[in-house]
Amino acid sequence: MVDYCAFGWILAAVLGLAIALSFFVSPRRNRRGGADSTPRSEGVRSSSTTNGECRSVDGDADVIIVGAGVAGSALAHTLGKDGRLVHVIERDLTEPDRIVGELLQPGGYLKLIELGLQDCVEEIDAQKVYGYALFKDGKNTQLSYPLEKFQSDVSGRSFHNGRFIQRMREKAASLPNVRLEQGTVTSLLEEKGTIKGVQYKSKNGEEKTAYAPLTIVCDGCFSNLRRSLCKPMVDVPSCFVGLVLENCQLPFANHGHVVLGDPSPILFYPISSTEIRCLVDVPGQKIPSISNGEMEKYLKTIVAPQVPPQIHDAFIAAIDKGNIRTMPNRSMPAAPQPTPGALLMGDAFNMRHPLTGGGMTVALSDIVVLRNLLKPLKDLNDAPTLCKYLESFYTLRKPVASTINTLAGALYKVFCASPDQARKEMRQACFDYLSLGGIFSNGPVSLLSGLNPRPLSLVLHFFAVAIYGVGRLLLPFPSPKGIWIGARLVYSASGIIFPIIKAEGVRQMFFPATVPAYYRSPPVHKSIA
């Protein structure tokens, strides 16, 4: 068994390198020209807010942030802590109520520590998460995060998304140079190709404008501004149906649970000391209607028999309670169009299937990259130079973001049920491969958790699973049918992962150091003696 896996590693390395080299092409970058500088607004007053109450602080804005979700709030605190004057405009400052964005992987928690925001998961009844449990056809396997090299507090965290965001907002608003305002941004202000600021409606409906040398758009998956800054290619592969199970215990405490169900995965994880979040994936964009009872029937007849028996009754009780919610799952590769004076971040910029809970980890990692890039810059007013310099952001973020994005897309496709025999074998091979333990589980879990975001390691493990599946088909003796299904399995695996890698950008993903922007350093402004 292990011999086949070792052979798989070697073959996968050769296949991965060959494909990567075949796609070794520099992506085209569209650069929009702009003015030499961005005038700072006059008479702008910055303020901090707590629970919507503002306190004024004199000064101009260095950065406008559109949106105060996870990305916007964390970014506002980070830039504010570095001395930037930040103006955040958020459509709704009340506590969000969402069914996604509730699981932060250990890699994301490490980024939270790096940004000084780890206390935002305190006092919200957040639960520590130490790994996953996989269920398939009555069997299960436990996959633990490889946390041995980290301090005891490092783990995943699961929580109510709204509570976490409110803590982040309060943290950002506690800084005197951060102004948090409720308003709806309607458009970006552009002059000769350079973004100068935003136009927005205040809470009371008053039309306003705000100006800053840099505008960062973080207005989430439903962004109405991203088309001004990129060419979005949004895919909606499925929808999540969300429930909250109360007063029950998961089979594996402090673990996320993934049921490889039919037609697609079912997720369970704690979001408080008394609540379990359940997310039922429904493929496609058309889902059973909640209003006419079709959804309740679907959940009770199709999904409930596949739920672990320990939580079956709680699952039925949650359905009967009636608080069923839905959320489309979006996937969108990062396709930036570098624009002087503006930058996209968060789900407005890049999305992946939420199966692996990697969205917040990507966003926090991006903020660390951007913070390190902006730190040496004292003046943000030279928009074209800043834009050219910030192109390195799109390259430096790739190893982490593309690994998590690719894994999310590939795992979702592998975990979905399929009538195709080759896909069935791939799904079973993945479950059995992870059940082997040791490097066979630690490697993939370290990728999923954001602790080891290495694209090449991802490709090696993915094809090791495929070759392991082929080995199962050829033992104890090869048969024509087994050889044919095995060939189709490898072909199917290639058809899953390579289009995702191509969309992410092969050169930036595997060879970022060959992209000129990788070495671009901050512009140096000589002081006049």
Short mmCIF file of C-alpha atoms in Angstrom, two decimals:
data_model
loop_
_atom_site.label_atom_id
_atom_site.label_comp_id
_atom_site.label_asym_id
_atom_site.label_seq_id
_atom_site.Cartn_x
_atom_site.Cartn_y
_atom_site.Cartn_z
CA MET A 1 0.00 0.00 0.00
CA VAL A 2 2.73 2.42 1.01
CA ASP A 3 4.82 1.39 -2.03
CA TYR A 4 2.06 2.61 -4.29
CA CYS A 5 1.86 5.87 -2.38
CA ALA A 6 5.61 6.40 -2.69
CA PHE A 7 5.38 5.72 -6.41
CA GLY A 8 2.49 8.16 -6.52
CA TRP A 9 4.58 10.89 -4.93
CA ILE A 10 7.30 10.45 -7.58
CA LEU A 11 4.88 10.32 -10.49
CA ALA A 12 2.86 13.23 -9.13
CA ALA A 13 6.00 15.34 -8.84
CA VAL A 14 6.88 14.67 -12.47
CA LEU A 15 3.31 15.31 -13.66
CA GLY A 16 3.00 18.48 -11.61
CA LEU A 17 6.30 19.88 -12.88
CA ALA A 18 5.49 19.02 -16.50
CA ILE A 19 2.09 20.68 -16.37
CA ALA A 20 3.43 23.69 -14.52
CA LEU A 21 6.12 24.20 -17.15
CA SER A 22 3.57 23.82 -19.94
CA PHE A 23 1.59 26.71 -18.48
CA PHE A 24 4.67 28.79 -17.67
CA VAL A 25 3.34 31.94 -19.17
CA SER A 26 3.33 35.42 -17.73
CA PRO A 27 -0.24 36.67 -17.28
CA ARG A 28 -1.25 39.81 -19.05
CA ARG A 29 -1.62 42.79 -16.80
CA ASN A 30 -3.77 45.72 -17.68
CA ARG A 31 -2.43 48.93 -16.23
CA ARG A 32 -4.46 52.05 -16.20
CA GLY A 33 -2.63 55.33 -16.35
CA GLY A 34 -3.30 58.09 -13.87
CA ALA A 35 -2.49 61.47 -12.49
CA ASP A 36 0.77 62.20 -10.73
CA SER A 37 -0.78 62.64 -7.34
CA THR A 38 -4.01 62.40 -5.41
CA PRO A 39 -5.08 65.52 -3.56
CA ARG A 40 -6.01 64.97 0.05
CA SER A 41 -9.40 66.10 1.13
CA GLU A 42 -9.63 69.25 3.13
CA GLY A 43 -11.75 69.61 6.22
CA VAL A 44 -12.26 65.88 6.66
CA ARG A 45 -12.63 64.88 10.28
CA SER A 46 -11.71 61.41 11.44
CA SER A 47 -13.40 59.73 14.34
CA SER A 48 -13.63 56.47 16.21
CA THR A 49 -16.89 54.77 16.96
CA THR A 50 -18.09 52.21 19.40
CA ASN A 51 -21.56 50.81 18.78
CA GLY A 52 -22.19 53.57 16.26
CA GLU A 53 -21.18 56.45 18.55
CA CYS A 54 -18.51 58.67 16.97
CA ARG A 55 -15.86 60.77 18.61
CA SER A 56 -14.18 63.30 16.35
CA VAL A 57 -10.50 63.54 15.59
CA ASP A 58 -9.03 66.23 13.38
CA GLY A 59 -7.08 65.16 10.28
CA ASP A 60 -7.24 63.97 6.64
CA ALA A 61 -7.75 60.36 5.58
CA ASP A 62 -4.78 58.40 4.27
CA VAL A 63 -6.91 55.37 3.40
CA ILE A 64 -10.61 54.85 2.74
CA ILE A 65 -11.84 51.30 3.43
CA VAL A 66 -15.17 50.29 1.94
CA GLY A 67 -16.74 47.64 4.15
CA ALA A 68 -16.19 46.66 7.78
CA GLY A 69 -16.51 42.90 7.68
CA VAL A 70 -13.64 40.63 8.72
CA ALA A 71 -11.25 41.98 6.09
CA GLY A 72 -12.23 45.65 6.38
CA SER A 73 -12.22 45.75 10.18
CA ALA A 74 -8.91 43.89 10.51
CA LEU A 75 -7.35 46.10 7.85
CA ALA A 76 -8.60 49.29 9.50
CA HIS A 77 -7.08 48.29 12.83
CA THR A 78 -3.81 47.21 11.21
CA LEU A 79 -3.32 50.39 9.18
CA GLY A 80 -4.55 52.56 12.04
CA LYS A 81 -2.04 50.94 14.39
CA ASP A 82 0.68 51.82 11.88
CA GLY A 83 -0.29 55.49 12.14
CA ARG A 84 -2.46 55.81 9.04
CA LEU A 85 -5.58 57.94 9.21
CA VAL A 86 -8.33 55.57 8.15
CA HIS A 87 -11.93 56.27 7.12
CA VAL A 88 -14.10 53.13 7.09
CA ILE A 89 -17.53 53.23 5.44
CA GLU A 90 -19.81 50.29 6.20
CA ARG A 91 -23.35 49.80 4.92
CA ASP A 92 -24.68 48.39 8.18
CA LEU A 93 -22.93 48.59 11.55
CA THR A 94 -25.40 46.37 13.38
CA GLU A 95 -24.23 42.86 14.23
CA PRO A 96 -24.24 40.66 11.09
CA ASP A 97 -26.15 37.39 11.12
CA ARG A 98 -24.59 34.97 8.64
CA ILE A 99 -24.32 31.21 8.27
CA VAL A 100 -20.76 31.26 6.88
CA GLY A 101 -17.50 32.82 8.06
CA GLU A 102 -17.78 30.97 11.37
CA LEU A 103 -14.65 28.80 11.28
CA LEU A 104 -11.15 30.25 11.48
CA GLN A 105 -8.41 27.76 10.65
CA PRO A 106 -5.23 27.61 12.82
CA GLY A 107 -3.26 29.34 10.06
CA GLY A 108 -5.75 32.20 10.21
CA TYR A 109 -5.49 32.35 14.00
CA LEU A 110 -1.70 32.71 13.67
CA LYS A 111 -2.28 35.67 11.34
CA LEU A 112 -4.70 37.10 13.89
CA ILE A 113 -1.92 36.91 16.49
CA GLU A 114 0.51 38.55 14.05
CA LEU A 115 -1.94 41.44 13.61
CA GLY A 116 -2.53 41.79 17.35
CA LEU A 117 -6.21 40.83 17.05
CA GLN A 118 -6.28 37.49 18.86
CA ASP A 119 -8.38 38.94 21.68
CA CYS A 120 -11.24 39.33 19.19
CA VAL A 121 -12.06 35.63 19.62
CA GLU A 122 -12.33 36.08 23.39
CA GLU A 123 -15.57 36.80 25.26
CA ILE A 124 -17.74 35.64 22.33
CA ASP A 125 -18.07 31.99 23.46
CA ALA A 126 -15.73 30.90 20.65
CA GLN A 127 -14.83 27.21 20.59
CA LYS A 128 -11.38 25.74 19.98
CA VAL A 129 -11.16 23.38 17.01
CA TYR A 130 -8.40 20.77 16.83
CA GLY A 131 -9.15 19.04 13.56
CA TYR A 132 -11.78 17.24 11.52
CA ALA A 133 -13.72 14.00 11.52
CA LEU A 134 -14.68 12.46 8.18
CA PHE A 135 -17.71 10.19 7.79
CA LYS A 136 -18.46 7.95 4.81
CA ASP A 137 -20.74 4.95 4.46
CA GLY A 138 -20.87 4.27 8.20
CA LYS A 139 -17.11 4.61 8.68
CA ASN A 140 -15.23 7.55 10.18
CA THR A 141 -11.70 8.81 10.64
CA GLN A 142 -10.28 11.55 12.84
CA LEU A 143 -7.84 14.09 11.37
CA SER A 144 -6.01 16.31 13.85
CA TYR A 145 -4.26 19.57 13.04
CA PRO A 146 -0.45 19.19 13.30
CA LEU A 147 -0.07 21.67 16.15
CA GLU A 148 2.83 20.06 18.04
CA LYS A 149 5.27 22.84 17.12
CA PHE A 150 2.99 25.66 18.26
CA GLN A 151 2.09 27.07 21.64
CA SER A 152 -0.87 25.51 23.40
CA ASP A 153 -3.29 28.33 22.56
CA VAL A 154 -2.92 27.83 18.80
CA SER A 155 -5.84 25.98 17.26
CA GLY A 156 -8.79 26.68 15.02
CA ARG A 157 -11.64 28.80 16.35
CA SER A 158 -15.35 28.59 15.59
CA PHE A 159 -17.86 31.23 16.62
CA HIS A 160 -20.84 33.35 15.65
CA ASN A 161 -19.63 35.40 12.70
CA GLY A 162 -21.46 38.54 13.84
CA ARG A 163 -19.93 38.48 17.32
CA PHE A 164 -16.44 38.17 15.85
CA ILE A 165 -16.99 41.04 13.43
CA GLN A 166 -18.35 43.32 16.16
CA ARG A 167 -15.26 42.65 18.27
CA MET A 168 -13.08 43.50 15.28
CA ARG A 169 -15.00 46.71 14.66
CA GLU A 170 -14.71 47.73 18.30
CA LYS A 171 -10.98 47.03 18.19
CA ALA A 172 -10.53 49.18 15.08
CA ALA A 173 -12.75 51.96 16.43
CA SER A 174 -10.72 52.10 19.65
CA LEU A 175 -7.89 53.76 17.70
CA PRO A 176 -8.13 57.57 17.63
CA ASN A 177 -7.11 57.79 13.97
CA VAL A 178 -9.81 55.43 12.67
CA ARG A 179 -13.23 56.75 11.69
CA LEU A 180 -15.96 54.17 11.35
CA GLU A 181 -19.06 55.48 9.61
CA GLN A 182 -22.31 53.91 8.50
CA GLY A 183 -23.03 54.65 4.87
CA THR A 184 -23.50 53.06 1.46
CA VAL A 185 -20.77 53.64 -1.11
CA THR A 186 -22.40 54.11 -4.49
CA SER A 187 -19.35 54.68 -6.72
CA LEU A 188 -15.63 55.25 -6.89
CA LEU A 189 -14.47 58.76 -7.79
CA GLU A 190 -12.18 58.49 -10.79
CA GLU A 191 -10.15 61.18 -12.51
CA LYS A 192 -7.91 60.41 -15.48
CA GLY A 193 -7.71 56.74 -14.56
CA THR A 194 -6.90 57.34 -10.90
CA ILE A 195 -9.30 56.61 -8.05
CA LYS A 196 -9.52 59.69 -5.86
CA GLY A 197 -12.05 58.49 -3.30
CA VAL A 198 -15.68 57.44 -3.06
CA GLN A 199 -19.19 58.81 -3.29
CA TYR A 200 -21.58 57.49 -0.68
CA LYS A 201 -24.89 58.00 1.09
CA SER A 202 -24.68 58.59 4.80
CA LYS A 203 -26.94 56.88 7.31
CA ASN A 204 -29.49 59.69 6.99
CA GLY A 205 -29.44 59.55 3.18
CA GLU A 206 -27.19 62.55 2.56
CA GLU A 207 -24.98 62.33 -0.53
CA LYS A 208 -21.32 62.70 0.44
CA THR A 209 -17.86 62.35 -1.02
CA ALA A 210 -14.67 61.24 0.71
CA TYR A 211 -11.15 61.54 -0.63
CA ALA A 212 -7.94 59.67 0.13
CA PRO A 213 -4.74 58.67 -1.70
CA LEU A 214 -5.71 54.99 -1.39
CA THR A 215 -9.16 53.40 -1.47
CA ILE A 216 -9.41 49.74 -0.48
CA VAL A 217 -12.63 47.95 -1.42
CA CYS A 218 -13.59 45.17 1.03
CA ASP A 219 -17.36 45.11 0.57
CA GLY A 220 -17.71 41.33 0.46
CA CYS A 221 -19.05 38.68 -1.88
CA PHE A 222 -21.95 40.87 -3.04
CA SER A 223 -19.61 43.74 -3.98
CA ASN A 224 -21.08 46.28 -6.37
CA LEU A 225 -17.70 47.97 -6.87
CA ARG A 226 -15.46 45.10 -7.95
CA ARG A 227 -16.31 45.52 -11.65
CA SER A 228 -14.54 48.87 -11.58
CA LEU A 229 -11.31 47.22 -10.43
CA CYS A 230 -11.26 43.70 -11.89
CA LYS A 231 -12.90 41.37 -14.37
CA PRO A 232 -14.91 39.07 -12.10
CA MET A 233 -15.59 35.49 -13.12
CA VAL A 234 -18.01 34.39 -10.41
CA ASP A 235 -19.11 30.75 -10.31
CA VAL A 236 -21.89 29.46 -8.04
CA PRO A 237 -21.32 25.68 -7.78
CA SER A 238 -23.76 25.11 -4.93
CA CYS A 239 -25.72 26.58 -2.03
CA PHE A 240 -25.44 26.02 1.71
CA VAL A 241 -28.56 25.34 3.73
CA GLY A 242 -27.88 26.39 7.32
CA LEU A 243 -29.33 25.10 10.58
CA VAL A 244 -28.37 25.46 14.24
CA LEU A 245 -28.47 22.32 16.38
CA GLU A 246 -28.93 23.01 20.08
CA ASN A 247 -27.89 21.18 23.24
CA CYS A 248 -26.24 18.19 21.60
CA GLN A 249 -22.73 16.77 21.44
CA LEU A 250 -20.77 16.01 18.29
CA PRO A 251 -19.20 12.53 18.04
CA PHE A 252 -15.72 14.10 18.20
CA ALA A 253 -15.56 17.06 20.58
CA ASN A 254 -13.89 20.25 19.33
CA HIS A 255 -13.68 18.97 15.77
CA GLY A 256 -15.34 19.94 12.55
CA HIS A 257 -17.35 17.09 11.04
CA VAL A 258 -17.62 16.41 7.31
CA VAL A 259 -20.09 13.80 6.11
CA LEU A 260 -19.33 12.66 2.55
CA GLY A 261 -22.99 12.49 1.76
CA ASP A 262 -25.07 12.06 -1.36
CA PRO A 263 -25.26 14.25 -3.35
CA SER A 264 -22.65 16.44 -1.58
CA PRO A 265 -20.97 17.10 1.79
CA ILE A 266 -22.70 17.96 5.07
CA LEU A 267 -20.77 20.00 7.64
CA PHE A 268 -21.08 20.27 11.42
CA TYR A 269 -18.99 22.37 13.82
CA PRO A 270 -19.60 24.13 17.15
CA ILE A 271 -20.23 27.90 17.11
CA SER A 272 -20.83 28.27 20.86
CA SER A 273 -20.85 26.11 23.97
CA THR A 274 -24.49 25.10 23.26
CA GLU A 275 -24.86 25.41 19.46
CA ILE A 276 -23.70 23.34 16.49
CA ARG A 277 -23.74 24.83 13.02
CA CYS A 278 -24.95 22.49 10.30
CA LEU A 279 -24.36 23.36 6.65
CA VAL A 280 -25.95 21.11 4.04
CA ASP A 281 -24.44 21.57 0.60
CA VAL A 282 -26.97 21.47 -2.25
CA PRO A 283 -25.33 21.36 -5.71
CA GLY A 284 -26.41 23.88 -8.31
CA GLN A 285 -28.19 27.19 -7.91
CA LYS A 286 -31.74 25.84 -7.72
CA ILE A 287 -32.64 24.55 -4.28
CA PRO A 288 -35.86 23.18 -2.76
CA SER A 289 -38.27 25.89 -1.66
CA ILE A 290 -38.44 26.70 2.04
CA SER A 291 -41.85 28.38 1.84
CA ASN A 292 -43.82 25.42 0.44
CA GLY A 293 -42.16 22.76 2.62
CA GLU A 294 -39.96 21.20 -0.08
CA MET A 295 -36.79 22.03 1.85
CA GLU A 296 -38.06 20.45 5.06
CA LYS A 297 -38.99 17.30 3.15
CA TYR A 298 -35.56 17.22 1.42
CA LEU A 299 -33.69 17.59 4.71
CA LYS A 300 -35.75 14.92 6.49
CA THR A 301 -35.86 12.32 3.71
CA ILE A 302 -32.53 12.77 1.90
CA VAL A 303 -30.14 14.36 4.41
CA ALA A 304 -31.27 13.12 7.84
CA PRO A 305 -30.55 9.40 7.16
CA GLN A 306 -26.92 10.34 6.42
CA VAL A 307 -26.38 12.35 9.61
CA PRO A 308 -24.36 10.68 12.42
CA PRO A 309 -26.82 8.99 14.82
CA GLN A 310 -25.50 10.94 17.83
CA ILE A 311 -26.93 14.18 16.43
CA HIS A 312 -29.84 12.85 14.36
CA ASP A 313 -32.55 13.89 16.82
CA ALA A 314 -31.07 17.38 17.23
CA PHE A 315 -30.95 17.69 13.44
CA ILE A 316 -34.67 16.83 13.13
CA ALA A 317 -35.50 19.23 15.97
CA ALA A 318 -33.62 22.04 14.19
CA ILE A 319 -35.64 21.42 11.03
CA ASP A 320 -38.91 21.44 12.98
CA LYS A 321 -37.91 24.70 14.64
CA GLY A 322 -38.00 26.22 11.16
CA ASN A 323 -35.07 28.62 11.17
CA ILE A 324 -33.68 27.33 7.86
CA ARG A 325 -31.44 29.73 5.95
CA THR A 326 -29.62 29.53 2.63
CA MET A 327 -26.48 31.05 1.17
CA PRO A 328 -25.08 30.67 -2.37
CA ASN A 329 -21.50 29.42 -2.43
CA ARG A 330 -19.39 31.57 -4.72
CA SER A 331 -16.00 30.96 -6.27
CA MET A 332 -14.01 33.69 -7.99
CA PRO A 333 -10.32 33.63 -8.92
CA ALA A 334 -8.39 36.81 -8.24
CA ALA A 335 -8.26 38.72 -11.53
CA PRO A 336 -6.84 42.13 -10.60
CA GLN A 337 -6.74 45.10 -12.91
CA PRO A 338 -4.12 47.31 -11.22
CA THR A 339 -5.66 50.74 -10.81
CA PRO A 340 -3.88 53.80 -9.38
CA GLY A 341 -5.41 54.82 -6.08
CA ALA A 342 -7.41 51.65 -5.40
CA LEU A 343 -7.09 48.05 -4.26
CA LEU A 344 -9.47 45.10 -3.85
CA MET A 345 -9.35 42.76 -0.85
CA GLY A 346 -11.38 40.05 0.85
CA ASP A 347 -14.35 38.36 -0.83
CA ALA A 348 -14.76 41.34 -3.13
CA PHE A 349 -11.45 40.29 -4.68
CA ASN A 350 -11.14 36.52 -4.33
CA MET A 351 -13.52 33.73 -3.26
CA ARG A 352 -13.34 29.98 -2.95
CA HIS A 353 -15.86 27.28 -2.00
CA PRO A 354 -16.40 27.59 1.79
CA LEU A 355 -16.16 23.81 2.34
CA THR A 356 -12.68 24.13 3.91
CA GLY A 357 -13.36 27.35 5.84
CA GLY A 358 -10.34 29.10 4.32
CA GLY A 359 -11.80 32.50 3.46
CA MET A 360 -10.85 34.34 6.64
CA THR A 361 -7.37 32.82 6.60
CA VAL A 362 -6.79 34.15 3.08
CA ALA A 363 -8.11 37.60 4.02
CA LEU A 364 -5.95 37.88 7.15
CA SER A 365 -2.90 36.62 5.29
CA ASP A 366 -3.49 39.25 2.60
CA ILE A 367 -3.66 41.95 5.27
CA VAL A 368 -0.29 40.87 6.67
CA VAL A 369 1.22 41.06 3.17
CA LEU A 370 -0.29 44.50 2.51
CA ARG A 371 0.76 45.84 5.91
CA ASN A 372 4.36 44.81 5.31
CA LEU A 373 4.31 46.41 1.87
CA LEU A 374 2.86 49.72 3.03
CA LYS A 375 4.89 50.05 6.21
CA PRO A 376 7.96 51.67 4.57
CA LEU A 377 5.81 54.14 2.61
CA LYS A 378 5.46 57.50 4.32
CA ASP A 379 3.51 59.15 1.49
CA LEU A 380 0.67 57.47 -0.43
CA ASN A 381 -0.04 60.42 -2.71
CA ASP A 382 1.99 59.30 -5.75
CA ALA A 383 -0.81 57.10 -7.11
CA PRO A 384 0.86 55.67 -10.28
CA THR A 385 4.04 54.79 -8.38
CA LEU A 386 2.06 53.26 -5.54
CA CYS A 387 -0.02 51.25 -8.00
CA LYS A 388 3.06 49.90 -9.73
CA TYR A 389 4.59 49.00 -6.40
CA LEU A 390 1.43 47.33 -5.09
CA GLU A 391 1.43 44.93 -8.05
CA SER A 392 3.81 42.92 -5.89
CA PHE A 393 0.90 42.38 -3.48
CA TYR A 394 -0.87 40.25 -6.09
CA THR A 395 2.25 38.08 -6.44
CA LEU A 396 3.32 37.84 -2.79
CA ARG A 397 -0.15 36.71 -1.70
CA LYS A 398 -0.27 33.84 -4.20
CA PRO A 399 1.40 30.93 -2.36
CA VAL A 400 -1.01 31.11 0.59
CA ALA A 401 -4.15 32.20 -1.27
CA SER A 402 -3.76 29.88 -4.25
CA THR A 403 -3.04 26.84 -2.09
CA ILE A 404 -6.18 27.36 0.00
CA ASN A 405 -8.28 28.27 -3.05
CA THR A 406 -7.15 25.27 -5.08
CA LEU A 407 -7.62 22.85 -2.21
CA ALA A 408 -11.13 24.14 -1.54
CA GLY A 409 -12.20 23.76 -5.16
CA ALA A 410 -10.57 20.37 -5.64
CA LEU A 411 -11.83 18.87 -2.37
CA TYR A 412 -15.37 19.98 -3.07
CA LYS A 413 -15.37 18.24 -6.44
CA VAL A 414 -13.80 15.09 -5.00
CA PHE A 415 -16.18 14.99 -2.01
CA CYS A 416 -19.34 15.29 -4.13
CA ALA A 417 -21.06 12.04 -5.07
CA SER A 418 -20.99 11.09 -8.75
CA PRO A 419 -22.45 8.27 -10.87
CA ASP A 420 -19.11 8.05 -12.69
CA GLN A 421 -17.13 5.03 -11.44
CA ALA A 422 -13.78 6.81 -11.71
CA ARG A 423 -15.04 9.70 -9.55
CA LYS A 424 -16.44 7.21 -7.03
CA GLU A 425 -13.04 5.55 -6.81
CA MET A 426 -11.34 8.92 -6.37
CA ARG A 427 -13.70 9.81 -3.53
CA GLN A 428 -13.09 6.50 -1.78
CA ALA A 429 -9.34 6.77 -2.35
CA CYS A 430 -9.32 10.21 -0.74
CA PHE A 431 -11.13 8.92 2.36
CA ASP A 432 -8.85 5.88 2.65
CA TYR A 433 -5.68 7.91 1.99
CA LEU A 434 -6.52 10.35 4.79
CA SER A 435 -7.36 7.41 7.06
CA LEU A 436 -3.79 6.10 6.75
CA GLY A 437 -2.61 8.71 9.24
CA GLY A 438 0.96 9.98 9.52
CA ILE A 439 2.20 12.02 6.59
CA PHE A 440 -0.82 10.95 4.55
CA SER A 441 -3.19 12.86 6.82
CA ASN A 442 -0.85 15.46 8.35
CA GLY A 443 0.20 16.76 4.95
CA PRO A 444 -3.29 17.46 3.56
CA VAL A 445 -4.58 18.74 6.93
CA SER A 446 -1.65 21.15 7.26
CA LEU A 447 -2.56 22.50 3.81
CA LEU A 448 -6.23 22.80 4.68
CA SER A 449 -5.49 24.53 7.99
CA GLY A 450 -3.22 27.15 6.42
CA LEU A 451 -0.23 25.94 8.47
CA ASN A 452 1.70 24.77 5.41
CA PRO A 453 0.50 26.75 2.38
CA ARG A 454 2.77 25.19 -0.26
CA PRO A 455 1.27 24.72 -3.73
CA LEU A 456 3.69 21.97 -4.76
CA SER A 457 2.86 19.96 -1.64
CA LEU A 458 -0.82 20.27 -2.56
CA VAL A 459 -0.24 18.91 -6.07
CA LEU A 460 1.89 16.05 -4.76
CA HIS A 461 -0.73 14.94 -2.23
CA PHE A 462 -3.55 15.28 -4.73
CA PHE A 463 -1.90 13.00 -7.26
CA ALA A 464 -0.69 10.69 -4.51
CA VAL A 465 -4.38 10.16 -3.73
CA ALA A 466 -5.06 9.46 -7.41
CA ILE A 467 -2.19 6.96 -7.73
CA TYR A 468 -3.23 5.36 -4.45
CA GLY A 469 -6.67 4.91 -5.97
CA VAL A 470 -5.14 3.34 -9.08
CA GLY A 471 -3.12 0.96 -6.91
CA ARG A 472 -6.30 -0.17 -5.17
CA LEU A 473 -7.85 -0.95 -8.55
CA LEU A 474 -4.84 -2.96 -9.75
CA LEU A 475 -4.48 -5.12 -6.64
CA PRO A 476 -4.21 -8.02 -6.19
CA PHE A 477 -4.10 -8.56 -9.97
CA PRO A 478 -4.61 -5.99 -12.74
CA SER A 479 -7.68 -6.43 -14.91
CA PRO A 480 -8.64 -4.61 -18.12
CA LYS A 481 -11.57 -3.00 -16.31
CA GLY A 482 -9.36 -1.92 -13.40
CA ILE A 483 -6.74 -0.47 -15.75
CA TRP A 484 -9.43 1.42 -17.68
CA ILE A 485 -11.04 2.88 -14.55
CA GLY A 486 -7.60 3.74 -13.17
CA ALA A 487 -6.69 5.65 -16.32
CA ARG A 488 -9.98 7.51 -16.15
CA LEU A 489 -9.36 8.24 -12.46
CA VAL A 490 -6.04 9.96 -13.23
CA TYR A 491 -7.66 11.80 -16.14
CA SER A 492 -10.53 12.89 -13.91
CA ALA A 493 -8.14 14.06 -11.19
CA SER A 494 -6.22 16.10 -13.75
CA GLY A 495 -9.50 17.58 -15.00
CA ILE A 496 -10.35 18.67 -11.46
CA ILE A 497 -7.15 20.32 -10.32
CA PHE A 498 -5.46 21.73 -13.42
CA PRO A 499 -8.25 24.13 -14.46
CA ILE A 500 -8.25 25.53 -10.91
CA ILE A 501 -4.47 25.95 -10.97
CA LYS A 502 -4.63 27.60 -14.39
CA ALA A 503 -7.25 30.06 -13.12
CA GLU A 504 -5.07 30.87 -10.11
CA GLY A 505 -2.03 31.47 -12.33
CA VAL A 506 0.65 28.78 -12.68
CA ARG A 507 3.60 31.15 -12.73
CA GLN A 508 2.49 33.18 -9.71
CA MET A 509 1.47 30.04 -7.83
CA PHE A 510 4.56 27.89 -8.32
CA PHE A 511 7.25 30.33 -9.47
CA PRO A 512 6.43 33.71 -7.86
CA ALA A 513 10.10 34.66 -7.72
CA THR A 514 10.17 34.78 -11.54
CA VAL A 515 7.57 37.58 -11.61
CA PRO A 516 9.32 40.97 -11.73
CA ALA A 517 6.93 42.49 -9.18
CA TYR A 518 8.13 39.94 -6.60
CA TYR A 519 11.30 41.95 -6.06
CA ARG A 520 9.78 45.40 -6.37
CA SER A 521 10.78 47.45 -3.34
CA PRO A 522 9.14 50.59 -1.95
CA PRO A 523 9.88 53.84 -3.80
CA VAL A 524 12.64 55.79 -2.09
CA HIS A 525 12.05 59.50 -1.54
CA LYS A 526 15.29 61.35 -0.87
CA SER A 527 15.03 63.97 1.81
CA ILE A 528 16.30 67.45 1.08
CA ALA A 529 18.93 68.55 3.56
#
